[in-house]
Short mmCIF file of C-alpha atoms in Angstrom, two decimals:
data_model
loop_
_atom_site.label_atom_id
_atom_site.label_comp_id
_atom_site.label_asym_id
_atom_site.label_seq_id
_atom_site.Cartn_x
_atom_site.Cartn_y
_atom_site.Cartn_z
CA MET A 1 41.20 206.91 275.40
CA LEU A 2 38.47 204.87 273.74
CA ALA A 3 35.80 207.19 275.20
CA VAL A 4 37.72 210.25 273.89
CA ARG A 5 38.10 208.75 270.42
CA LYS A 6 34.37 208.03 270.18
CA ALA A 7 33.54 211.55 271.39
CA VAL A 8 35.93 213.03 268.69
CA GLN A 9 34.29 210.83 265.97
CA THR A 10 30.78 211.84 267.03
CA ALA A 11 31.63 215.50 267.09
CA ALA A 12 33.32 215.21 263.66
CA ARG A 13 30.23 213.57 262.20
CA LYS A 14 27.87 216.18 263.59
CA HIS A 15 30.14 218.99 262.36
CA LEU A 16 30.43 217.50 258.88
CA CYS A 17 26.68 216.85 258.50
CA ARG A 18 25.58 220.37 259.45
CA PRO A 19 26.58 222.19 256.26
CA PHE A 20 24.79 219.46 254.26
CA CYS A 21 21.43 220.09 255.89
CA ALA A 22 20.71 222.51 253.05
CA SER A 23 18.17 222.20 250.31
CA GLN A 24 18.43 219.85 247.38
CA ALA A 25 18.64 222.94 245.14
CA HIS A 26 21.71 224.06 246.92
CA LEU A 27 23.28 220.55 246.49
CA GLN A 28 22.50 220.51 242.73
CA GLU A 29 24.16 223.96 242.33
CA ARG A 30 27.33 222.54 243.67
CA LYS A 31 29.70 219.90 242.48
CA GLY A 32 30.77 216.61 243.83
CA LEU A 33 34.34 215.36 243.93
CA VAL A 34 35.86 211.82 243.66
CA LEU A 35 39.34 211.49 245.10
CA GLY A 36 41.54 208.40 245.37
CA VAL A 37 43.75 206.89 248.01
CA PHE A 38 46.09 203.93 247.90
CA GLU A 39 46.83 201.46 250.67
CA LYS A 40 50.20 202.14 252.22
CA ASP A 41 52.51 199.18 252.17
CA GLY A 42 53.64 197.81 255.68
CA GLU A 43 51.22 199.99 257.61
CA GLU A 44 47.90 198.51 258.66
CA GLY A 45 45.15 200.90 257.64
CA GLY A 46 47.66 203.44 256.29
CA LEU A 47 46.60 205.48 253.25
CA LEU A 48 48.56 207.16 250.51
CA LEU A 49 46.86 210.04 248.87
CA THR A 50 46.97 210.51 245.07
CA GLU A 51 48.51 213.70 243.68
CA ALA A 52 45.13 215.38 243.23
CA ALA A 53 43.94 214.21 246.66
CA ALA A 54 47.22 215.51 248.28
CA ARG A 55 46.81 218.96 246.64
CA PHE A 56 43.16 218.95 247.82
CA ASP A 57 44.17 218.00 251.31
CA GLN A 58 46.86 220.72 251.28
CA SER A 59 44.30 223.35 250.37
CA LEU A 60 42.37 222.31 253.44
CA SER A 61 45.51 222.38 255.67
CA GLY A 62 45.42 218.64 256.12
CA LYS A 63 41.81 218.36 257.11
CA LEU A 64 41.09 215.48 254.67
CA SER A 65 43.92 213.44 256.07
CA GLU A 66 42.75 214.09 259.58
CA LEU A 67 39.21 212.98 258.78
CA LEU A 68 40.49 209.83 257.12
CA LYS A 69 42.45 208.90 260.21
CA ILE A 70 39.36 209.48 262.42
CA ALA A 71 37.21 207.37 260.11
CA ARG A 72 39.20 204.22 260.51
CA PRO A 73 39.63 201.40 259.64
CA GLY A 74 41.54 201.94 256.41
CA LEU A 75 39.75 202.30 253.09
CA LYS A 76 39.72 199.04 251.18
CA LYS A 77 39.87 198.96 247.35
CA GLY A 78 36.57 199.62 245.62
CA LYS A 79 34.98 201.15 248.73
CA SER A 80 34.14 204.78 249.23
CA ARG A 81 33.82 207.20 252.08
CA LEU A 82 31.73 210.40 251.94
CA PHE A 83 32.61 213.71 253.58
CA TYR A 84 30.24 216.58 253.62
CA GLY A 85 30.93 220.29 253.78
CA ILE A 86 34.65 220.24 253.91
CA HIS A 87 35.11 222.42 250.82
CA ARG A 88 33.05 225.40 249.64
CA ASP A 89 32.97 224.25 246.00
CA PHE A 90 32.40 220.56 246.76
CA PRO A 91 29.67 219.91 249.32
CA CYS A 92 30.16 216.16 248.80
CA VAL A 93 33.56 214.53 248.53
CA ALA A 94 33.88 210.80 247.90
CA VAL A 95 37.17 209.28 248.77
CA VAL A 96 37.69 205.87 247.14
CA GLY A 97 40.08 203.02 247.78
CA LEU A 98 42.45 202.14 244.94
CA GLY A 99 44.20 199.19 246.42
CA LYS A 100 48.01 198.90 246.51
CA ASP A 101 49.98 201.53 244.65
CA GLY A 102 52.49 199.21 243.05
CA GLU A 103 50.17 196.84 241.32
CA GLY A 104 50.21 196.32 237.55
CA VAL A 105 49.72 193.53 235.02
CA CYS A 106 48.91 190.24 236.75
CA GLY A 107 49.90 187.09 234.99
CA ALA A 108 47.39 184.98 236.83
CA GLU A 109 44.45 187.31 236.31
CA LYS A 110 45.35 188.30 232.74
CA TRP A 111 44.62 192.00 233.29
CA ASP A 112 46.23 195.14 234.63
CA THR A 113 45.16 195.15 238.25
CA ARG A 114 45.95 198.80 238.77
CA LYS A 115 43.65 199.85 235.95
CA GLU A 116 40.87 197.59 237.17
CA ASN A 117 41.14 198.99 240.67
CA ILE A 118 40.86 202.51 239.41
CA ARG A 119 37.78 201.69 237.23
CA ARG A 120 36.14 199.94 240.17
CA ALA A 121 36.91 202.73 242.72
CA VAL A 122 35.94 205.64 240.53
CA SER A 123 32.72 203.95 239.53
CA ALA A 124 31.82 203.46 243.24
CA GLY A 125 32.48 207.06 244.05
CA CYS A 126 30.47 208.40 241.11
CA GLN A 127 27.53 206.09 241.87
CA THR A 128 27.47 207.22 245.45
CA LEU A 129 27.29 210.87 244.41
CA GLN A 130 24.72 210.08 241.76
CA GLU A 131 22.48 208.61 244.50
CA LEU A 132 22.76 212.02 246.29
CA GLU A 133 21.54 213.64 242.98
CA VAL A 134 24.76 215.51 242.40
CA SER A 135 24.69 216.29 238.72
CA HIS A 136 28.23 217.54 238.20
CA VAL A 137 31.15 215.37 239.46
CA GLU A 138 34.82 216.01 239.08
CA VAL A 139 37.07 212.92 239.18
CA ASP A 140 40.67 212.44 240.29
CA ASP A 141 42.61 210.80 237.44
CA CYS A 142 44.17 208.40 240.07
CA GLY A 143 47.31 208.09 238.01
CA ASP A 144 45.51 206.83 234.90
CA ALA A 145 43.04 209.27 233.37
CA LYS A 146 41.78 206.82 230.78
CA SER A 147 40.82 204.18 233.29
CA ALA A 148 39.31 206.78 235.61
CA ALA A 149 37.09 208.01 232.76
CA GLU A 150 36.07 204.51 231.92
CA GLY A 151 35.10 203.80 235.50
CA ALA A 152 33.01 207.05 235.78
CA VAL A 153 31.15 206.75 232.50
CA LEU A 154 30.54 202.98 232.76
CA GLY A 155 29.50 203.19 236.39
CA LEU A 156 27.03 205.99 235.86
CA PHE A 157 25.18 204.32 232.97
CA CYS A 158 21.62 203.13 233.73
CA TYR A 159 18.94 202.12 231.24
CA ASP A 160 15.91 203.93 232.60
CA GLN A 161 14.54 205.51 229.41
CA LEU A 162 11.14 203.89 229.85
CA LYS A 163 10.76 204.66 233.58
CA SER A 164 8.90 207.60 235.02
CA LYS A 165 11.50 208.11 237.78
CA LYS A 166 14.96 208.44 236.27
CA LYS A 167 18.42 208.60 237.97
CA THR A 168 20.19 211.89 238.04
CA ARG A 169 22.18 212.52 234.90
CA VAL A 170 25.71 213.10 235.94
CA THR A 171 28.44 214.80 233.88
CA PRO A 172 31.81 213.51 235.07
CA GLN A 173 34.79 215.80 234.46
CA LEU A 174 38.49 215.50 235.00
CA HIS A 175 39.89 217.11 238.18
CA GLY A 176 43.35 218.40 238.89
CA SER A 177 45.07 216.76 235.88
CA ALA A 178 46.52 217.94 232.60
CA ASP A 179 46.01 214.49 230.98
CA VAL A 180 42.89 215.61 229.16
CA ASP A 181 43.55 213.57 226.03
CA SER A 182 43.63 210.28 227.97
CA TRP A 183 40.49 211.19 229.85
CA LYS A 184 38.67 211.99 226.54
CA LYS A 185 39.86 208.72 225.09
CA GLY A 186 38.50 206.81 228.18
CA VAL A 187 35.14 208.61 227.73
CA VAL A 188 34.96 207.45 224.07
CA TYR A 189 35.76 203.87 225.00
CA ALA A 190 33.19 203.81 227.79
CA GLU A 191 30.51 205.59 225.69
CA GLY A 192 31.03 202.97 223.02
CA GLN A 193 30.34 200.20 225.49
CA ASN A 194 27.34 202.14 226.86
CA LEU A 195 25.88 202.32 223.33
CA ALA A 196 26.14 198.51 223.13
CA ARG A 197 24.49 198.27 226.56
CA PHE A 198 21.71 200.51 225.46
CA LEU A 199 20.96 198.45 222.29
CA MET A 200 21.12 195.17 224.17
CA GLU A 201 19.00 196.39 227.08
CA ALA A 202 16.20 198.03 225.15
CA PRO A 203 13.06 195.91 224.53
CA ALA A 204 12.78 193.98 221.31
CA ASN A 205 9.70 195.77 220.15
CA GLN A 206 11.69 199.01 220.13
CA ILE A 207 15.00 197.63 218.73
CA THR A 208 13.79 195.77 215.70
CA PRO A 209 16.21 195.11 212.80
CA THR A 210 15.15 198.35 211.15
CA ALA A 211 15.35 200.36 214.36
CA PHE A 212 18.77 198.94 215.15
CA ALA A 213 20.16 199.94 211.74
CA ASN A 214 18.60 203.44 212.08
CA THR A 215 20.07 203.93 215.54
CA ILE A 216 23.59 203.05 214.27
CA GLU A 217 23.14 205.32 211.25
CA GLU A 218 22.28 208.18 213.69
CA LYS A 219 25.32 207.52 215.83
CA VAL A 220 27.82 207.53 212.98
CA ALA A 221 26.23 210.63 211.34
CA PRO A 222 28.72 212.99 213.02
CA HIS A 223 31.53 211.10 211.32
CA GLY A 224 29.86 210.99 207.94
CA GLU A 225 32.97 211.91 206.01
CA ARG A 226 34.71 208.73 207.14
CA VAL A 227 31.81 206.30 207.61
CA THR A 228 29.46 204.90 204.93
CA VAL A 229 26.34 203.10 205.94
CA ASN A 230 24.47 200.63 203.74
CA LYS A 231 21.21 199.22 205.04
CA ARG A 232 20.62 196.25 202.70
CA SER A 233 17.01 195.09 202.17
CA LYS A 234 15.53 191.61 201.92
CA ALA A 235 15.62 191.87 198.14
CA TRP A 236 19.41 192.43 198.30
CA ILE A 237 19.83 189.56 200.72
CA GLU A 238 18.02 187.36 198.24
CA GLU A 239 20.12 188.61 195.34
CA GLN A 240 23.23 187.60 197.38
CA GLN A 241 21.72 184.14 197.77
CA MET A 242 22.09 184.19 201.55
CA GLY A 243 19.79 181.26 202.04
CA ALA A 244 21.04 180.52 205.63
CA PHE A 245 20.32 184.03 206.77
CA LEU A 246 16.87 184.06 205.09
CA SER A 247 15.90 180.74 206.63
CA VAL A 248 16.13 182.33 210.08
CA ALA A 249 14.34 185.55 209.20
CA ARG A 250 11.37 183.91 207.43
CA GLY A 251 9.44 183.17 210.59
CA SER A 252 9.11 186.81 211.60
CA GLU A 253 6.85 189.61 210.36
CA GLU A 254 9.83 192.03 210.89
CA PRO A 255 11.89 192.38 207.67
CA PRO A 256 15.51 191.45 207.89
CA VAL A 257 18.26 194.01 207.39
CA PHE A 258 21.89 193.39 206.38
CA LEU A 259 23.78 196.34 207.96
CA GLU A 260 27.10 197.21 206.35
CA LEU A 261 29.45 199.90 207.80
CA HIS A 262 32.65 201.17 206.18
CA TYR A 263 34.99 203.21 208.30
CA ASN A 264 37.80 204.71 206.25
CA GLY A 265 40.30 205.92 208.77
CA SER A 266 43.51 205.08 207.07
CA ALA A 267 45.20 207.71 204.72
CA ASP A 268 45.78 204.72 202.42
CA SER A 269 42.47 203.83 200.91
CA LYS A 270 43.88 200.60 199.63
CA GLN A 271 44.82 199.36 203.12
CA PRO A 272 43.15 195.95 203.69
CA PRO A 273 40.31 196.46 206.20
CA LEU A 274 39.71 194.81 209.52
CA LEU A 275 36.42 192.96 209.15
CA LEU A 276 34.06 192.78 212.14
CA VAL A 277 30.97 190.63 211.90
CA GLY A 278 28.25 190.60 214.56
CA LYS A 279 25.34 188.34 215.15
CA GLY A 280 22.16 190.45 215.01
CA ILE A 281 19.17 188.44 216.28
CA THR A 282 17.14 191.23 217.76
CA PHE A 283 14.91 188.69 219.54
CA ASP A 284 15.43 184.98 219.70
CA SER A 285 12.47 182.86 220.60
CA GLY A 286 14.25 179.78 219.42
CA GLY A 287 11.84 179.42 216.36
CA ILE A 288 10.03 176.16 216.08
CA SER A 289 12.59 174.70 218.57
CA LEU A 290 11.03 177.07 221.13
CA LYS A 291 12.98 178.16 224.10
CA PRO A 292 11.53 177.81 227.65
CA SER A 293 9.59 180.96 228.63
CA GLN A 294 11.64 181.48 231.74
CA SER A 295 14.21 184.22 231.02
CA MET A 296 13.27 184.36 227.37
CA ASP A 297 12.97 188.11 227.76
CA ALA A 298 16.81 188.24 227.92
CA MET A 299 16.88 187.17 224.33
CA ARG A 300 16.30 190.78 223.38
CA ALA A 301 20.12 190.97 223.82
CA ASP A 302 20.78 188.20 221.39
CA MET A 303 22.06 190.86 219.01
CA GLY A 304 24.89 191.58 221.37
CA GLY A 305 27.43 190.69 218.69
CA ALA A 306 26.07 193.26 216.30
CA ALA A 307 25.68 195.79 219.06
CA THR A 308 29.37 195.42 220.21
CA VAL A 309 30.69 195.44 216.66
CA CYS A 310 28.75 198.49 215.56
CA ALA A 311 29.45 200.33 218.82
CA SER A 312 33.14 199.69 218.40
CA ILE A 313 33.11 201.18 214.94
CA VAL A 314 31.30 204.25 216.28
CA ALA A 315 34.05 204.62 218.91
CA ALA A 316 36.80 204.03 216.31
CA ALA A 317 35.37 206.83 214.18
CA ALA A 318 35.15 209.17 217.25
CA LEU A 319 38.81 208.41 218.01
CA GLU A 320 39.76 208.90 214.36
CA LEU A 321 41.80 205.67 214.39
CA PRO A 322 44.03 205.43 211.30
CA VAL A 323 42.67 202.10 210.20
CA ASN A 324 40.06 200.87 207.76
CA ILE A 325 37.25 198.83 209.32
CA ILE A 326 34.21 197.13 207.80
CA GLY A 327 31.34 196.05 209.99
CA LEU A 328 28.70 193.59 208.91
CA ALA A 329 25.58 192.85 210.97
CA PRO A 330 22.87 190.51 209.65
CA LEU A 331 19.79 191.58 211.55
CA CYS A 332 16.51 189.64 212.00
CA GLU A 333 14.22 188.03 214.51
CA ASN A 334 14.02 184.29 215.07
CA MET A 335 10.32 183.53 215.47
CA PRO A 336 7.98 180.55 215.10
CA SER A 337 5.20 180.77 212.48
CA GLY A 338 3.73 178.90 209.59
CA LYS A 339 6.48 180.25 207.44
CA ALA A 340 9.29 179.37 209.83
CA THR A 341 12.13 176.87 209.14
CA LYS A 342 11.26 173.43 210.58
CA PRO A 343 13.71 171.01 212.21
CA GLY A 344 15.14 168.76 209.50
CA ASP A 345 14.89 171.39 206.73
CA VAL A 346 17.89 171.91 204.44
CA VAL A 347 18.99 175.34 203.39
CA THR A 348 21.84 176.53 201.09
CA ALA A 349 24.38 179.09 202.29
CA LYS A 350 25.96 181.81 200.12
CA ASN A 351 28.98 179.66 199.36
CA GLY A 352 26.80 176.79 198.07
CA LYS A 353 27.17 174.54 201.08
CA THR A 354 23.98 172.86 202.20
CA ILE A 355 22.97 172.84 205.88
CA GLN A 356 20.58 170.48 207.68
CA VAL A 357 18.82 172.53 210.34
CA ASP A 358 18.07 170.12 213.08
CA ASN A 359 17.61 172.77 215.81
CA THR A 360 16.16 176.17 214.79
CA ASP A 361 17.43 177.61 218.08
CA ALA A 362 21.04 177.19 216.69
CA GLU A 363 20.30 180.13 214.39
CA GLY A 364 23.16 182.47 215.08
CA ARG A 365 25.69 180.32 213.18
CA LEU A 366 23.38 180.31 210.10
CA ILE A 367 23.22 184.10 209.77
CA LEU A 368 26.93 184.52 210.50
CA ALA A 369 27.78 181.80 207.86
CA ASP A 370 26.42 184.00 205.04
CA ALA A 371 27.90 187.20 206.47
CA LEU A 372 31.34 185.55 206.66
CA CYS A 373 31.06 184.33 203.10
CA TYR A 374 30.18 187.81 201.96
CA GLY A 375 32.95 189.44 203.99
CA HIS A 376 35.71 187.57 202.24
CA TRP A 377 34.98 189.64 199.16
CA PHE A 378 36.72 192.64 200.80
CA ASN A 379 40.04 190.74 201.22
CA PRO A 380 40.38 191.72 204.89
CA ARG A 381 43.61 191.62 206.82
CA ALA A 382 41.78 189.89 209.61
CA ILE A 383 38.20 188.72 210.38
CA VAL A 384 36.65 188.82 213.84
CA ASN A 385 33.00 187.71 214.35
CA VAL A 386 31.29 188.31 217.62
CA ALA A 387 28.17 186.45 218.82
CA THR A 388 26.07 185.42 221.80
CA LEU A 389 26.28 182.08 220.21
CA THR A 390 25.98 179.22 222.72
CA GLY A 391 24.83 178.56 226.26
CA ALA A 392 27.72 176.08 226.40
CA MET A 393 30.12 179.04 226.45
CA ASP A 394 28.47 180.41 229.44
CA VAL A 395 28.75 176.98 231.17
CA ALA A 396 32.46 176.87 230.25
CA LEU A 397 33.74 180.29 231.26
CA GLY A 398 30.82 182.07 232.93
CA SER A 399 31.20 185.80 232.85
CA ALA A 400 34.95 185.82 233.50
CA ALA A 401 36.00 186.06 229.84
CA THR A 402 35.00 185.92 226.28
CA GLY A 403 35.76 182.60 224.53
CA VAL A 404 38.01 182.97 221.45
CA PHE A 405 38.31 180.35 218.70
CA THR A 406 40.90 181.28 216.10
CA ASN A 407 43.02 179.79 213.38
CA SER A 408 45.72 182.49 213.90
CA ASP A 409 48.29 182.72 216.72
CA TRP A 410 48.98 186.30 215.65
CA LEU A 411 45.39 187.31 215.89
CA TRP A 412 44.97 185.68 219.28
CA GLU A 413 47.98 187.64 220.61
CA GLN A 414 46.47 190.94 219.34
CA LEU A 415 43.13 190.19 221.03
CA HIS A 416 44.77 189.00 224.26
CA GLN A 417 47.02 192.06 224.54
CA ALA A 418 43.98 194.40 224.05
CA SER A 419 41.96 192.58 226.75
CA VAL A 420 44.79 192.86 229.30
CA VAL A 421 44.63 196.62 228.85
CA THR A 422 40.80 196.91 229.01
CA GLY A 423 40.27 194.34 231.75
CA ASP A 424 37.51 192.77 229.57
CA ARG A 425 39.34 189.45 229.23
CA VAL A 426 39.41 186.82 226.52
CA TRP A 427 40.35 183.15 226.77
CA ARG A 428 41.46 180.87 223.94
CA MET A 429 39.36 177.79 223.25
CA PRO A 430 40.11 174.73 221.09
CA LEU A 431 39.34 174.48 217.37
CA PHE A 432 40.20 170.86 216.74
CA GLN A 433 39.24 168.73 213.78
CA HIS A 434 37.63 166.55 216.48
CA TYR A 435 34.78 169.15 216.50
CA THR A 436 34.66 169.60 212.77
CA ARG A 437 33.83 165.96 212.20
CA GLN A 438 30.78 166.37 214.41
CA VAL A 439 29.21 168.98 212.19
CA THR A 440 30.19 167.60 208.83
CA ASP A 441 28.61 164.23 209.57
CA SER A 442 25.09 165.09 208.35
CA GLN A 443 22.49 162.73 207.10
CA LEU A 444 20.96 165.04 204.48
CA ALA A 445 23.36 167.81 203.75
CA ASP A 446 26.98 168.98 203.77
CA LEU A 447 26.73 170.26 207.34
CA ASN A 448 24.50 169.98 210.40
CA ASN A 449 23.77 173.10 212.40
CA ILE A 450 24.24 171.13 215.69
CA GLY A 451 26.99 168.79 216.75
CA LYS A 452 26.66 165.08 216.27
CA TYR A 453 26.76 164.45 219.98
CA SER A 454 24.22 167.13 220.87
CA ARG A 455 25.34 169.25 223.86
CA SER A 456 28.87 167.92 224.25
CA GLY A 457 31.39 170.66 223.41
CA GLY A 458 28.58 172.86 222.13
CA ALA A 459 30.59 176.05 221.96
CA CYS A 460 33.42 174.18 220.11
CA THR A 461 31.12 172.52 217.54
CA ALA A 462 29.45 175.93 216.86
CA ALA A 463 32.95 177.39 216.21
CA ALA A 464 33.82 174.42 213.95
CA PHE A 465 30.67 175.06 211.99
CA LEU A 466 31.59 178.70 211.39
CA ARG A 467 35.11 177.73 210.26
CA GLU A 468 33.49 175.88 207.26
CA PHE A 469 32.66 179.33 205.92
CA VAL A 470 36.12 180.84 206.40
CA THR A 471 39.11 180.71 204.08
CA ALA A 472 41.01 183.72 205.49
CA PRO A 473 44.26 182.89 207.34
CA HIS A 474 43.48 185.28 210.27
CA TRP A 475 39.99 184.71 211.68
CA ALA A 476 38.64 184.64 215.15
CA HIS A 477 35.24 183.77 216.51
CA LEU A 478 34.31 185.46 219.87
CA ASP A 479 31.48 183.73 221.73
CA ILE A 480 30.16 186.35 224.18
CA ALA A 481 27.15 184.43 225.55
CA GLY A 482 28.79 184.19 228.97
CA VAL A 483 29.54 187.91 229.22
CA MET A 484 26.22 189.11 227.74
CA SER A 485 24.84 190.31 231.12
CA ASN A 486 26.19 191.42 234.47
CA LYS A 487 24.81 190.75 237.87
CA ASP A 488 27.56 191.98 240.18
CA GLU A 489 30.63 190.26 238.67
CA VAL A 490 32.04 193.43 237.09
CA PRO A 491 31.76 195.94 239.94
CA TYR A 492 31.87 199.02 237.64
CA LEU A 493 28.87 197.80 235.61
CA ARG A 494 25.37 197.96 237.05
CA LYS A 495 23.10 194.90 236.80
CA GLY A 496 21.89 194.41 233.27
CA MET A 497 23.26 193.92 229.72
CA SER A 498 26.95 194.35 229.78
CA GLY A 499 27.99 195.64 226.29
CA ARG A 500 31.07 193.39 226.51
CA PRO A 501 33.61 193.21 224.88
CA THR A 502 33.24 196.56 223.06
CA ARG A 503 36.26 198.25 224.71
CA THR A 504 38.47 195.19 223.87
CA LEU A 505 37.43 195.39 220.23
CA VAL A 506 38.21 199.14 220.16
CA GLU A 507 41.61 198.56 221.84
CA PHE A 508 42.31 195.71 219.35
CA ALA A 509 41.51 198.02 216.43
CA ALA A 510 43.69 200.78 217.95
CA GLY A 511 46.55 198.28 218.25
CA LEU A 512 46.28 197.32 214.62
CA ALA A 513 46.13 200.93 213.58
CA HIS A 514 49.36 201.82 215.41
CA SER A 515 51.22 198.70 214.49
CA GLY A 516 50.71 199.45 210.70
#
């Protein structure tokens, strides 16, 4: 029997490969297809086809099911299996494993396991077809069109703009489902994150403060009726007496920009806005407190806070969310020079508080301080600032979740609920007076930009510093240093800058919009 089974498998493989021995031109003229299968409970290696896969199988008189049985063992979640030449319109069919059918929100993992499995599986299938240079791929919704779209669009993204040899550009489309609206929504969410990934991945000599602002202005242009863009100059920053921001920018030849976005999505123009503030250090050398040269190139992504904030507003505008949002992004470089701020210098923030700068590499909190002070002028319903702020956050949580420090239980719940849906998780961190005392005990000024005990609780003392510039009752600080990049931790993101947590910010804004 074993010999017979091997003979059948060999014959099947030969038969399936023959139609694929056509030219690449023929392959590109055709489409690829991604179909999903669940693991069948109580049956080792058993598979349960999705609705779209079952219809496809029926159109082939059960041939797909037959081939899946031959190609045992069963298909595990996140894995894919390719079949060639089984359908005239789809020379390449990738069947992907979706895990168990009955999974949902997992209390231990703090996400929706089913949605994550779909993102992971669809991404794997699309990437496999992309490697075969198939440019048009149709995707099974796998029971959740939004998650399928996110997996496809996120998985296919690759920053190769500056390379001679580029990956095939793939256009994923929904297959065999009427849930087009959910698919389109998922595409917008994923494209928003991909915009943040693009900005973070691009080299710092191409994404300067000015270039960053111009890029965002171009991206919101199609939504010009609802979005206003203000690119504030150095002269305006000086008029606003943003001394903390200017102290960071002064070491660089690149002029600082204070980018201000107003998205007016609510029918009620007087609705208090959601205020999003993003750290926009387009390159961080550390300043006079110079960073080690190893991996310094990754500091091109130190504007990840600004990238995710601005990208989420672009996505909100594309979705036409009925909510008002203001985005603020102080943009500059942190460089050493004869004009740069020196350790021990004292600067004055917009609210009049003086700051002793003992470490010029703790610069993100300085530019955020002035932006937060300015943002209060709009009387926002909630303030969320996002920053790649501390290496200590990476040590604490790694890439599993964004650290959230907040003075509001309500705001925490909103952010947490959004992250469960997107799978881009958040985790609440302490904001004790214990940490505040460590930044208010300064020899020369009201505050010190580093904690009294140096590295101890570094992420917490940074958050405590920011709280000194907040009077609003609903404020959250998101430290995204740990989730800035991806190696292989998130399977549906390729290696590189992650653009996290853009989708969680969009989902959070959508939740506010629909809750009134």
